[in-house]
Coordinates of C-alpha atoms in Angstrom, one line a residue:
X798 CA 8.2 -0.1 4.3
X799 CA 9.8 1.6 1.4
X800 CA 13.3 0.1 0.7
X801 CA 12.2 -3.6 0.6
X802 CA 9.5 -3.2 -2.1
X803 CA 11.6 -0.6 -4.0
X804 CA 14.7 -2.7 -4.2
X805 CA 12.9 -6.0 -4.9
X806 CA 11.0 -4.2 -7.7
X807 CA 14.2 -2.7 -9.1
X808 CA 15.6 -6.2 -9.3
X809 CA 12.7 -7.9 -11.0
X810 CA 11.4 -5.2 -13.4
X811 CA 14.1 -5.7 -16.0
X812 CA 13.2 -9.4 -16.2
X813 CA 9.5 -8.6 -16.4
X814 CA 10.1 -6.1 -19.2
X815 CA 12.1 -8.7 -21.2
X816 CA 9.2 -11.1 -20.7
X817 CA 6.8 -8.5 -22.1
X818 CA 5.4 -7.0 -18.9
X819 CA 3.5 -8.2 -15.9
X820 CA 2.0 -7.1 -12.7
X821 CA 3.6 -5.4 -9.7
X822 CA 1.3 -5.3 -6.7
X823 CA 2.6 -3.1 -3.8
X824 CA 0.9 -2.5 -0.4
X825 CA 0.9 1.1 0.7
X826 CA -1.5 2.5 3.2
X827 CA -4.2 5.1 3.7
X828 CA -1.4 6.8 5.6
X829 CA 0.5 7.1 2.3
X830 CA -2.1 9.7 1.4
X831 CA -2.2 11.6 4.7
X832 CA -0.6 11.2 8.1
X833 CA -2.1 10.8 11.5
X834 CA -0.7 11.6 14.9
X835 CA 1.9 9.3 16.4
X836 CA 2.7 7.5 13.0
X837 CA 5.0 10.0 11.3
X838 CA 7.7 7.6 10.3
X839 CA 5.2 5.1 9.0
X840 CA 3.3 7.7 7.1
X841 CA 6.5 9.1 5.6
X842 CA 7.6 5.6 4.4
X843 CA 4.1 5.0 2.8
X844 CA 4.2 8.4 1.1
X845 CA 7.5 7.3 -0.5
X846 CA 5.9 4.0 -1.6
X847 CA 3.0 5.9 -3.3
X848 CA 5.4 8.3 -5.1
X849 CA 7.8 5.6 -6.2
X850 CA 5.2 3.2 -7.6
X851 CA 3.0 5.9 -9.2
X852 CA 6.2 7.0 -11.1
X853 CA 7.0 3.4 -12.0
X854 CA 3.5 3.0 -13.4
X855 CA 3.9 6.1 -15.5
X856 CA 7.4 5.2 -16.7
X857 CA 6.4 1.7 -17.9
X858 CA 2.7 2.0 -18.8
X859 CA 3.4 1.4 -22.5
X860 CA 5.8 -1.5 -21.8
X861 CA 3.0 -3.8 -20.5
X862 CA 4.0 -3.4 -16.9
X863 CA 1.0 -2.9 -14.7
X864 CA 1.3 -1.4 -11.2
X865 CA -1.4 -1.9 -8.6
X866 CA -1.0 0.3 -5.5
X867 CA -3.1 -1.2 -2.7
X868 CA -4.1 1.5 -0.2
X869 CA -5.7 -0.3 2.8
X870 CA -7.1 1.3 5.9
X871 CA -7.1 -0.9 8.9
X872 CA -6.5 -4.6 8.4
X873 CA -6.6 -6.9 11.4
X874 CA -2.9 -7.7 11.5
X875 CA -0.3 -7.3 14.2
X876 CA 0.9 -4.0 12.8
X877 CA -1.1 -1.9 15.2
X878 CA -0.2 -4.2 18.1
X879 CA 3.5 -3.8 17.3
X880 CA 3.3 -0.1 16.7
X881 CA 5.2 2.1 19.1
X882 CA 4.4 5.4 20.7
X883 CA 6.7 8.4 20.5
X884 CA 8.8 7.1 23.5
X885 CA 9.2 3.7 21.9
X886 CA 6.6 1.9 24.0
X887 CA 4.6 -0.7 22.1
X888 CA 0.9 0.1 21.9
X889 CA 0.0 -3.6 22.3
X890 CA -3.5 -3.0 20.8
X891 CA -5.0 -4.8 17.9
X892 CA -7.1 -2.8 15.5
X893 CA -10.5 -4.3 16.1
X894 CA -12.3 -2.5 13.3
X895 CA -10.0 -3.8 10.6
X896 CA -11.0 -6.1 7.9
X897 CA -9.6 -9.6 7.7
X898 CA -6.4 -10.2 5.8
X899 CA -8.2 -12.8 3.7
X900 CA -10.9 -10.3 2.7
X901 CA -8.2 -7.8 1.8
X902 CA -6.4 -10.4 -0.3
X903 CA -9.6 -11.3 -2.2
X904 CA -10.1 -7.6 -3.1
X905 CA -6.4 -7.3 -4.2
X906 CA -6.7 -10.3 -6.5
X907 CA -9.9 -9.0 -8.1
X908 CA -8.3 -5.5 -8.6
X909 CA -5.2 -7.1 -10.2
X910 CA -7.3 -9.2 -12.6
X911 CA -9.4 -6.1 -13.6
X912 CA -6.2 -4.1 -14.3
X913 CA -7.0 -1.4 -11.7
X914 CA -4.2 1.0 -11.0
X915 CA -5.1 1.6 -7.4
X916 CA -7.3 -0.1 -4.8
X917 CA -8.6 1.4 -1.6
X918 CA -9.5 -1.2 1.0
X919 CA -11.2 -0.2 4.2
X920 CA -14.3 1.0 5.9
X921 CA -16.4 4.2 5.7
X922 CA -14.0 6.1 7.9
X923 CA -11.1 5.5 5.5
X924 CA -13.2 6.3 2.4
X925 CA -14.4 9.6 4.0
X926 CA -10.9 10.6 5.0
X927 CA -9.6 10.0 1.4
X928 CA -12.5 11.9 -0.1
X929 CA -11.9 14.9 2.3
X930 CA -8.2 14.8 1.5
X931 CA -8.8 15.3 -2.2

């Protein structure tokens, strides 16, 4: 969750800067803002993503490099189905309340085109949790 995006970005940013800038879009998670029970490793990795890419945005803001941090809540993917409990047992449950991946992608594209630095994607529960966390 952290090393893949970080290493890929490290490899491509010099080329982007030589070309005059560009967009980096990275997927974090609401759990990059706060953790929930039974997802400590996932939350830790997404906190690392948040910090790394917020710093990258600050470092290269004047260089034309735009960084969009996407902070989704539940998206209907296999992530929750493949998640494991503390003893390593897969949960096997799909998050039914999640938005569709295509709806998420549409919001990401719109945010990138608008030059937004961060995008929160999710339902009222995620928005409320983020508001309370601040």
